């Protein structure tokens, strides 16, 4: 495991992340997202899905990557956000922004409460508790048919235009831009967060919680804070998915959803924020490509990718990129903190 | 009424015995090396498929089960020495990811070879018939499961509590560093335990296929149950896993009889409460956690 040495942080908290992001590095993913909108008009729905998964993986990066909270329960937040947004639009108001904030509020509250209950445990016990929470949520989603539609999924979501102007069109233009904007906002929040003193303290907690406690860091509170923020973010991703597809399937609450988002994050690289972007995109490409060969082949490939990443590539694909860059341009100092 | 209660008890016990056979290896290895092994169910699945393939091609049931145990055990040896070794020094996250990756690979492999549908392990006729147990007839197969589980539990009990090997094992679970310091080869002990645990999982998967049907999603579907047994029983605690597995079997069966709607839901809630109350499990093996 790499142990980043603390580096001086500029007031804006920029350019000091692992790998020393240049301006080009920052611009690239957003340019790709913008270019995709203009160039690949037919696949906007797919692009929206990828961005939603990026946001979901980003939320996991905060909890798992930075704070070291090893969880398999993030699908609970994603699914809760999706159902909250969907149910809100059916029963309360069709305003998408209001529904989105409602979903974020609900998942943040759920993250706070569940985190307060379970964050004092560690290791396998914690993992098990997160697993159990997802299982319970899945059962509730399955059995509260009146509210969630059970395994038929939640149907009949209708939305007003955003700000009363931008209607959710059939071709997904609005959904794409809306998702991109939400993703950008969350990204800026996450970037500022992890480069703040608070983010640094999470780094410390991940590396040695006992020592952090000894120097006076309120470890439990910090973990609870990041867990809540991460939950809100995952809930936001879920709300986007409900709004973009106007449908919520029961599978959003399944263990597999937790597994998939973890695979994306690990594949791309943890503790880099942009790792989520690469991981989600690559995952979708691989899934499309392998599913054509055999419907089960992708599961095999994902499994092999996971094993290989753990055994040979600790930092994910982003690390591979860094290594390549270091080989090409010797000028670039080892910024990954190795 | 009495007969009904006894039926539920027997159903629950036979189910619990299968859970015990599969989970006991996981309990000991997790207690020994603190590896979060989510792939353990895959070994049970492979055992079940091997037994299924062999019995469908005319082999004697017991020979096929024997072969399943050997294949699962050997596979365990291969995987332990190649993939798991580098994991012990890494964190929980790496362990979770790699073992989940193994589950994916096993699931895809099984689907590719045997197809996506449930796979049948052919039982001999005298096991599929009901037998008279005094107050009613009861499937011989379920009694067979209870008998095998009881025999394995008794043997393990003797080995772990009464032999020098068991003493080593208990010492290593309690404090691996100290055990190394007094000259024990904990790595070899661990590989051995891992192989035996995988073999037992193969046994449980093979003979338990009538209770927990073989299908490609087996390893992931029942993972929760195996983990519940381990965590509730207490990592590294053999007796804990026996108690937890039997209790889980009976409670789950009860739930299915009386609250078919909310069964799994109540079970998870109970586990959740229990883990908050006793994070180390019911009968923790370690004196100091």
PDB file of N, CA and C in Angstrom, chain A residues 171-251:
ATOM      1  N   UNK A 171     -34.785  11.800 -25.800  1.00  0.00           N
ATOM      2  CA  UNK A 171     -33.452  11.439 -26.284  1.00  0.00           C
ATOM      3  C   UNK A 171     -32.395  11.586 -25.195  1.00  0.00           C
ATOM      4  N   UNK A 172     -32.818  12.071 -24.037  1.00  0.00           N
ATOM      5  CA  UNK A 172     -31.893  12.120 -22.912  1.00  0.00           C
ATOM      6  C   UNK A 172     -30.905  13.269 -22.933  1.00  0.00           C
ATOM      7  N   UNK A 173     -31.174  14.319 -23.720  1.00  0.00           N
ATOM      8  CA  UNK A 173     -30.253  15.456 -23.706  1.00  0.00           C
ATOM      9  C   UNK A 173     -30.219  16.120 -22.339  1.00  0.00           C
ATOM     10  N   UNK A 174     -31.412  16.415 -21.825  1.00  0.00           N
ATOM     11  CA  UNK A 174     -31.492  17.099 -20.536  1.00  0.00           C
ATOM     12  C   UNK A 174     -30.892  16.240 -19.433  1.00  0.00           C
ATOM     13  N   UNK A 175     -31.265  14.941 -19.431  1.00  0.00           N
ATOM     14  CA  UNK A 175     -30.760  14.053 -18.384  1.00  0.00           C
ATOM     15  C   UNK A 175     -29.237  14.023 -18.404  1.00  0.00           C
ATOM     16  N   UNK A 176     -28.656  14.005 -19.602  1.00  0.00           N
ATOM     17  CA  UNK A 176     -27.198  13.944 -19.712  1.00  0.00           C
ATOM     18  C   UNK A 176     -26.550  15.179 -19.098  1.00  0.00           C
ATOM     19  N   UNK A 177     -27.041  16.348 -19.508  1.00  0.00           N
ATOM     20  CA  UNK A 177     -26.437  17.588 -19.008  1.00  0.00           C
ATOM     21  C   UNK A 177     -26.678  17.738 -17.503  1.00  0.00           C
ATOM     22  N   UNK A 178     -27.896  17.424 -17.090  1.00  0.00           N
ATOM     23  CA  UNK A 178     -28.241  17.499 -15.659  1.00  0.00           C
ATOM     24  C   UNK A 178     -27.282  16.619 -14.847  1.00  0.00           C
ATOM     25  N   UNK A 179     -27.108  15.374 -15.303  1.00  0.00           N
ATOM     26  CA  UNK A 179     -26.219  14.457 -14.604  1.00  0.00           C
ATOM     27  C   UNK A 179     -24.792  14.992 -14.579  1.00  0.00           C
ATOM     28  N   UNK A 180     -24.333  15.517 -15.715  1.00  0.00           N
ATOM     29  CA  UNK A 180     -22.964  16.029 -15.787  1.00  0.00           C
ATOM     30  C   UNK A 180     -22.768  17.174 -14.798  1.00  0.00           C
ATOM     31  N   UNK A 181     -23.782  18.056 -14.701  1.00  0.00           N
ATOM     32  CA  UNK A 181     -23.661  19.196 -13.789  1.00  0.00           C
ATOM     33  C   UNK A 181     -23.615  18.718 -12.335  1.00  0.00           C
ATOM     34  N   UNK A 182     -24.521  17.786 -11.999  1.00  0.00           N
ATOM     35  CA  UNK A 182     -24.538  17.265 -10.628  1.00  0.00           C
ATOM     36  C   UNK A 182     -23.206  16.592 -10.304  1.00  0.00           C
ATOM     37  N   UNK A 183     -22.714  15.805 -11.259  1.00  0.00           N
ATOM     38  CA  UNK A 183     -21.433  15.121 -11.053  1.00  0.00           C
ATOM     39  C   UNK A 183     -20.325  16.138 -10.801  1.00  0.00           C
ATOM     40  N   UNK A 184     -20.337  17.229 -11.582  1.00  0.00           N
ATOM     41  CA  UNK A 184     -19.286  18.240 -11.431  1.00  0.00           C
ATOM     42  C   UNK A 184     -19.347  18.877 -10.039  1.00  0.00           C
ATOM     43  N   UNK A 185     -20.556  19.214  -9.609  1.00  0.00           N
ATOM     44  CA  UNK A 185     -20.703  19.837  -8.285  1.00  0.00           C
ATOM     45  C   UNK A 185     -20.152  18.914  -7.191  1.00  0.00           C
ATOM     46  N   UNK A 186     -20.573  17.652  -7.254  1.00  0.00           N
ATOM     47  CA  UNK A 186     -20.103  16.694  -6.242  1.00  0.00           C
ATOM     48  C   UNK A 186     -18.592  16.502  -6.319  1.00  0.00           C
ATOM     49  N   UNK A 187     -18.076  16.515  -7.544  1.00  0.00           N
ATOM     50  CA  UNK A 187     -16.634  16.326  -7.695  1.00  0.00           C
ATOM     51  C   UNK A 187     -15.869  17.448  -7.012  1.00  0.00           C
ATOM     52  N   UNK A 188     -16.324  18.691  -7.234  1.00  0.00           N
ATOM     53  CA  UNK A 188     -15.651  19.834  -6.609  1.00  0.00           C
ATOM     54  C   UNK A 188     -15.720  19.706  -5.086  1.00  0.00           C
ATOM     55  N   UNK A 189     -16.895  19.334  -4.582  1.00  0.00           N
ATOM     56  CA  UNK A 189     -17.035  19.137  -3.132  1.00  0.00           C
ATOM     57  C   UNK A 189     -16.053  18.078  -2.640  1.00  0.00           C
ATOM     58  N   UNK A 190     -16.020  16.951  -3.359  1.00  0.00           N
ATOM     59  CA  UNK A 190     -15.146  15.855  -2.932  1.00  0.00           C
ATOM     60  C   UNK A 190     -13.682  16.271  -2.988  1.00  0.00           C
ATOM     61  N   UNK A 191     -13.322  16.983  -4.065  1.00  0.00           N
ATOM     62  CA  UNK A 191     -11.922  17.391  -4.227  1.00  0.00           C
ATOM     63  C   UNK A 191     -11.493  18.314  -3.103  1.00  0.00           C
ATOM     64  N   UNK A 192     -12.349  19.304  -2.800  1.00  0.00           N
ATOM     65  CA  UNK A 192     -12.027  20.211  -1.698  1.00  0.00           C
ATOM     66  C   UNK A 192     -11.960  19.466  -0.370  1.00  0.00           C
ATOM     67  N   UNK A 193     -12.867  18.535  -0.215  1.00  0.00           N
ATOM     68  CA  UNK A 193     -12.958  17.793   1.038  1.00  0.00           C
ATOM     69  C   UNK A 193     -11.683  16.992   1.306  1.00  0.00           C
ATOM     70  N   UNK A 194     -11.231  16.233   0.308  1.00  0.00           N
ATOM     71  CA  UNK A 194     -10.098  15.349   0.560  1.00  0.00           C
ATOM     72  C   UNK A 194      -8.788  16.121   0.648  1.00  0.00           C
ATOM     73  N   UNK A 195      -8.775  17.360   0.131  1.00  0.00           N
ATOM     74  CA  UNK A 195      -7.548  18.140   0.264  1.00  0.00           C
ATOM     75  C   UNK A 195      -7.610  19.135   1.412  1.00  0.00           C
ATOM     76  N   UNK A 196      -8.636  18.998   2.241  1.00  0.00           N
ATOM     77  CA  UNK A 196      -8.737  19.861   3.411  1.00  0.00           C
ATOM     78  C   UNK A 196      -8.080  19.160   4.602  1.00  0.00           C
ATOM     79  N   UNK A 197      -7.867  19.883   5.683  1.00  0.00           N
ATOM     80  CA  UNK A 197      -7.339  19.226   6.896  1.00  0.00           C
ATOM     81  C   UNK A 197      -8.206  18.036   7.317  1.00  0.00           C
ATOM     82  N   UNK A 198      -9.506  18.169   7.114  1.00  0.00           N
ATOM     83  CA  UNK A 198     -10.413  17.064   7.419  1.00  0.00           C
ATOM     84  C   UNK A 198     -10.045  15.825   6.592  1.00  0.00           C
ATOM     85  N   UNK A 199      -9.790  16.051   5.292  1.00  0.00           N
ATOM     86  CA  UNK A 199      -9.398  14.954   4.416  1.00  0.00           C
ATOM     87  C   UNK A 199      -8.091  14.326   4.850  1.00  0.00           C
ATOM     88  N   UNK A 200      -7.154  15.191   5.283  1.00  0.00           N
ATOM     89  CA  UNK A 200      -5.862  14.685   5.760  1.00  0.00           C
ATOM     90  C   UNK A 200      -6.050  13.801   6.996  1.00  0.00           C
ATOM     91  N   UNK A 201      -6.970  14.228   7.862  1.00  0.00           N
ATOM     92  CA  UNK A 201      -7.172  13.435   9.077  1.00  0.00           C
ATOM     93  C   UNK A 201      -7.752  12.073   8.718  1.00  0.00           C
ATOM     94  N   UNK A 202      -8.563  12.027   7.638  1.00  0.00           N
ATOM     95  CA  UNK A 202      -9.078  10.726   7.196  1.00  0.00           C
ATOM     96  C   UNK A 202      -7.933   9.841   6.724  1.00  0.00           C
ATOM     97  N   UNK A 203      -6.986  10.454   5.998  1.00  0.00           N
ATOM     98  CA  UNK A 203      -5.793   9.724   5.570  1.00  0.00           C
ATOM     99  C   UNK A 203      -5.112   9.070   6.767  1.00  0.00           C
ATOM    100  N   UNK A 204      -4.963   9.877   7.811  1.00  0.00           N
ATOM    101  CA  UNK A 204      -4.319   9.386   9.019  1.00  0.00           C
ATOM    102  C   UNK A 204      -5.095   8.259   9.663  1.00  0.00           C
ATOM    103  N   UNK A 205      -6.421   8.418   9.716  1.00  0.00           N
ATOM    104  CA  UNK A 205      -7.260   7.389  10.348  1.00  0.00           C
ATOM    105  C   UNK A 205      -7.141   6.082   9.590  1.00  0.00           C
ATOM    106  N   UNK A 206      -7.116   6.180   8.261  1.00  0.00           N
ATOM    107  CA  UNK A 206      -7.013   4.963   7.468  1.00  0.00           C
ATOM    108  C   UNK A 206      -5.697   4.241   7.764  1.00  0.00           C
ATOM    109  N   UNK A 207      -4.628   5.040   7.907  1.00  0.00           N
ATOM    110  CA  UNK A 207      -3.324   4.415   8.070  1.00  0.00           C
ATOM    111  C   UNK A 207      -3.114   3.898   9.488  1.00  0.00           C
ATOM    112  N   UNK A 208      -3.567   4.650  10.468  1.00  0.00           N
ATOM    113  CA  UNK A 208      -3.409   4.172  11.840  1.00  0.00           C
ATOM    114  C   UNK A 208      -4.393   4.888  12.754  1.00  0.00           C
ATOM    115  N   UNK A 209      -5.536   4.272  12.925  1.00  0.00           N
ATOM    116  CA  UNK A 209      -6.602   4.905  13.696  1.00  0.00           C
ATOM    117  C   UNK A 209      -6.186   5.098  15.153  1.00  0.00           C
ATOM    118  N   UNK A 210      -5.461   4.135  15.682  1.00  0.00           N
ATOM    119  CA  UNK A 210      -5.091   4.201  17.095  1.00  0.00           C
ATOM    120  C   UNK A 210      -4.193   5.407  17.377  1.00  0.00           C
ATOM    121  N   UNK A 211      -3.250   5.607  16.459  1.00  0.00           N
ATOM    122  CA  UNK A 211      -2.327   6.724  16.650  1.00  0.00           C
ATOM    123  C   UNK A 211      -3.059   8.064  16.507  1.00  0.00           C
ATOM    124  N   UNK A 212      -3.996   8.100  15.545  1.00  0.00           N
ATOM    125  CA  UNK A 212      -4.755   9.332  15.372  1.00  0.00           C
ATOM    126  C   UNK A 212      -5.549   9.648  16.635  1.00  0.00           C
ATOM    127  N   UNK A 213      -6.093   8.601  17.240  1.00  0.00           N
ATOM    128  CA  UNK A 213      -6.859   8.803  18.467  1.00  0.00           C
ATOM    129  C   UNK A 213      -5.926   9.340  19.553  1.00  0.00           C
ATOM    130  N   UNK A 214      -4.704   8.800  19.547  1.00  0.00           N
ATOM    131  CA  UNK A 214      -3.755   9.208  20.585  1.00  0.00           C
ATOM    132  C   UNK A 214      -3.377  10.680  20.455  1.00  0.00           C
ATOM    133  N   UNK A 215      -3.342  11.201  19.217  1.00  0.00           N
ATOM    134  CA  UNK A 215      -2.992  12.623  19.086  1.00  0.00           C
ATOM    135  C   UNK A 215      -4.225  13.514  19.121  1.00  0.00           C
ATOM    136  N   UNK A 216      -5.350  12.941  19.502  1.00  0.00           N
ATOM    137  CA  UNK A 216      -6.501  13.783  19.807  1.00  0.00           C
ATOM    138  C   UNK A 216      -7.530  13.940  18.711  1.00  0.00           C
ATOM    139  N   UNK A 217      -7.433  13.134  17.640  1.00  0.00           N
ATOM    140  CA  UNK A 217      -8.446  13.233  16.589  1.00  0.00           C
ATOM    141  C   UNK A 217      -9.708  12.493  17.020  1.00  0.00           C
ATOM    142  N   UNK A 218     -10.844  13.143  16.924  1.00  0.00           N
ATOM    143  CA  UNK A 218     -12.096  12.431  17.232  1.00  0.00           C
ATOM    144  C   UNK A 218     -12.433  11.450  16.110  1.00  0.00           C
ATOM    145  N   UNK A 219     -11.812  10.261  16.137  1.00  0.00           N
ATOM    146  CA  UNK A 219     -11.863   9.317  15.020  1.00  0.00           C
ATOM    147  C   UNK A 219     -13.295   8.959  14.642  1.00  0.00           C
ATOM    148  N   UNK A 220     -14.083   8.608  15.651  1.00  0.00           N
ATOM    149  CA  UNK A 220     -15.437   8.141  15.381  1.00  0.00           C
ATOM    150  C   UNK A 220     -16.263   9.207  14.685  1.00  0.00           C
ATOM    151  N   UNK A 221     -16.131  10.455  15.166  1.00  0.00           N
ATOM    152  CA  UNK A 221     -16.900  11.547  14.573  1.00  0.00           C
ATOM    153  C   UNK A 221     -16.488  11.805  13.132  1.00  0.00           C
ATOM    154  N   UNK A 222     -15.164  11.744  12.890  1.00  0.00           N
ATOM    155  CA  UNK A 222     -14.676  11.969  11.526  1.00  0.00           C
ATOM    156  C   UNK A 222     -15.212  10.888  10.593  1.00  0.00           C
ATOM    157  N   UNK A 223     -15.157   9.654  11.050  1.00  0.00           N
ATOM    158  CA  UNK A 223     -15.647   8.551  10.220  1.00  0.00           C
ATOM    159  C   UNK A 223     -17.141   8.715   9.955  1.00  0.00           C
ATOM    160  N   UNK A 224     -17.862   9.081  11.011  1.00  0.00           N
ATOM    161  CA  UNK A 224     -19.310   9.264  10.858  1.00  0.00           C
ATOM    162  C   UNK A 224     -19.601  10.379   9.853  1.00  0.00           C
ATOM    163  N   UNK A 225     -18.817  11.466   9.920  1.00  0.00           N
ATOM    164  CA  UNK A 225     -19.020  12.587   9.007  1.00  0.00           C
ATOM    165  C   UNK A 225     -18.810  12.149   7.560  1.00  0.00           C
ATOM    166  N   UNK A 226     -17.704  11.459   7.288  1.00  0.00           N
ATOM    167  CA  UNK A 226     -17.419  11.096   5.893  1.00  0.00           C
ATOM    168  C   UNK A 226     -18.389  10.014   5.419  1.00  0.00           C
ATOM    169  N   UNK A 227     -18.804   9.157   6.345  1.00  0.00           N
ATOM    170  CA  UNK A 227     -19.769   8.113   5.988  1.00  0.00           C
ATOM    171  C   UNK A 227     -21.095   8.757   5.582  1.00  0.00           C
ATOM    172  N   UNK A 228     -21.497   9.777   6.316  1.00  0.00           N
ATOM    173  CA  UNK A 228     -22.745  10.479   6.009  1.00  0.00           C
ATOM    174  C   UNK A 228     -22.647  11.206   4.667  1.00  0.00           C
ATOM    175  N   UNK A 229     -21.535  11.900   4.453  1.00  0.00           N
ATOM    176  CA  UNK A 229     -21.358  12.611   3.185  1.00  0.00           C
ATOM    177  C   UNK A 229     -21.365  11.621   2.023  1.00  0.00           C
ATOM    178  N   UNK A 230     -20.635  10.526   2.221  1.00  0.00           N
ATOM    179  CA  UNK A 230     -20.559   9.508   1.173  1.00  0.00           C
ATOM    180  C   UNK A 230     -21.938   8.925   0.886  1.00  0.00           C
ATOM    181  N   UNK A 231     -22.713   8.717   1.956  1.00  0.00           N
ATOM    182  CA  UNK A 231     -24.069   8.182   1.784  1.00  0.00           C
ATOM    183  C   UNK A 231     -24.923   9.162   0.979  1.00  0.00           C
ATOM    184  N   UNK A 232     -24.815  10.462   1.316  1.00  0.00           N
ATOM    185  CA  UNK A 232     -25.601  11.470   0.605  1.00  0.00           C
ATOM    186  C   UNK A 232     -25.253  11.474  -0.882  1.00  0.00           C
ATOM    187  N   UNK A 233     -23.951  11.322  -1.152  1.00  0.00           N
ATOM    188  CA  UNK A 233     -23.490  11.331  -2.534  1.00  0.00           C
ATOM    189  C   UNK A 233     -24.012  10.110  -3.285  1.00  0.00           C
ATOM    190  N   UNK A 234     -23.939   8.953  -2.645  1.00  0.00           N
ATOM    191  CA  UNK A 234     -24.453   7.737  -3.276  1.00  0.00           C
ATOM    192  C   UNK A 234     -25.956   7.865  -3.498  1.00  0.00           C
ATOM    193  N   UNK A 235     -26.652   8.479  -2.519  1.00  0.00           N
ATOM    194  CA  UNK A 235     -28.083   8.696  -2.674  1.00  0.00           C
ATOM    195  C   UNK A 235     -28.379   9.625  -3.829  1.00  0.00           C
ATOM    196  N   UNK A 236     -27.520  10.620  -4.020  1.00  0.00           N
ATOM    197  CA  UNK A 236     -27.677  11.538  -5.143  1.00  0.00           C
ATOM    198  C   UNK A 236     -27.537  10.777  -6.462  1.00  0.00           C
ATOM    199  N   UNK A 237     -26.563   9.872  -6.514  1.00  0.00           N
ATOM    200  CA  UNK A 237     -26.388   9.054  -7.725  1.00  0.00           C
ATOM    201  C   UNK A 237     -27.643   8.219  -7.976  1.00  0.00           C
ATOM    202  N   UNK A 238     -28.196   7.654  -6.894  1.00  0.00           N
ATOM    203  CA  UNK A 238     -29.412   6.862  -7.038  1.00  0.00           C
ATOM    204  C   UNK A 238     -30.572   7.707  -7.552  1.00  0.00           C
ATOM    205  N   UNK A 239     -30.688   8.935  -7.011  1.00  0.00           N
ATOM    206  CA  UNK A 239     -31.762   9.822  -7.450  1.00  0.00           C
ATOM    207  C   UNK A 239     -31.616  10.149  -8.933  1.00  0.00           C
ATOM    208  N   UNK A 240     -30.369  10.394  -9.358  1.00  0.00           N
ATOM    209  CA  UNK A 240     -30.130  10.661 -10.781  1.00  0.00           C
ATOM    210  C   UNK A 240     -30.596   9.488 -11.629  1.00  0.00           C
ATOM    211  N   UNK A 241     -30.276   8.291 -11.148  1.00  0.00           N
ATOM    212  CA  UNK A 241     -30.647   7.112 -11.929  1.00  0.00           C
ATOM    213  C   UNK A 241     -32.164   6.979 -12.023  1.00  0.00           C
ATOM    214  N   UNK A 242     -32.864   7.252 -10.906  1.00  0.00           N
ATOM    215  CA  UNK A 242     -34.332   7.191 -10.940  1.00  0.00           C
ATOM    216  C   UNK A 242     -34.898   8.226 -11.886  1.00  0.00           C
ATOM    217  N   UNK A 243     -34.321   9.426 -11.864  1.00  0.00           N
ATOM    218  CA  UNK A 243     -34.827  10.500 -12.709  1.00  0.00           C
ATOM    219  C   UNK A 243     -34.502  10.267 -14.182  1.00  0.00           C
ATOM    220  N   UNK A 244     -33.289   9.781 -14.440  1.00  0.00           N
ATOM    221  CA  UNK A 244     -32.860   9.631 -15.842  1.00  0.00           C
ATOM    222  C   UNK A 244     -33.628   8.509 -16.532  1.00  0.00           C
ATOM    223  N   UNK A 245     -33.887   7.401 -15.808  1.00  0.00           N
ATOM    224  CA  UNK A 245     -34.546   6.265 -16.461  1.00  0.00           C
ATOM    225  C   UNK A 245     -36.036   6.231 -16.163  1.00  0.00           C
ATOM    226  N   UNK A 246     -36.502   7.064 -15.206  1.00  0.00           N
ATOM    227  CA  UNK A 246     -37.899   7.078 -14.766  1.00  0.00           C
ATOM    228  C   UNK A 246     -38.348   5.703 -14.304  1.00  0.00           C
ATOM    229  N   UNK A 247     -37.416   4.975 -13.729  1.00  0.00           N
ATOM    230  CA  UNK A 247     -37.701   3.618 -13.282  1.00  0.00           C
ATOM    231  C   UNK A 247     -36.699   3.258 -12.189  1.00  0.00           C
ATOM    232  N   UNK A 248     -37.160   2.508 -11.186  1.00  0.00           N
ATOM    233  CA  UNK A 248     -36.245   1.981 -10.183  1.00  0.00           C
ATOM    234  C   UNK A 248     -36.465   0.480 -10.087  1.00  0.00           C
ATOM    235  N   UNK A 249     -35.442  -0.298 -10.421  1.00  0.00           N
ATOM    236  CA  UNK A 249     -35.534  -1.749 -10.301  1.00  0.00           C
ATOM    237  C   UNK A 249     -35.049  -2.192  -8.936  1.00  0.00           C
ATOM    238  N   UNK A 250     -35.564  -3.318  -8.469  1.00  0.00           N
ATOM    239  CA  UNK A 250     -35.178  -3.812  -7.145  1.00  0.00           C
ATOM    240  C   UNK A 250     -33.679  -4.097  -7.067  1.00  0.00           C
ATOM    241  N   UNK A 251     -33.062  -4.340  -8.233  1.00  0.00           N
ATOM    242  CA  UNK A 251     -31.644  -4.723  -8.237  1.00  0.00           C
ATOM    243  C   UNK A 251     -30.735  -3.599  -7.725  1.00  0.00           C
TER     244      UNK A 251
END
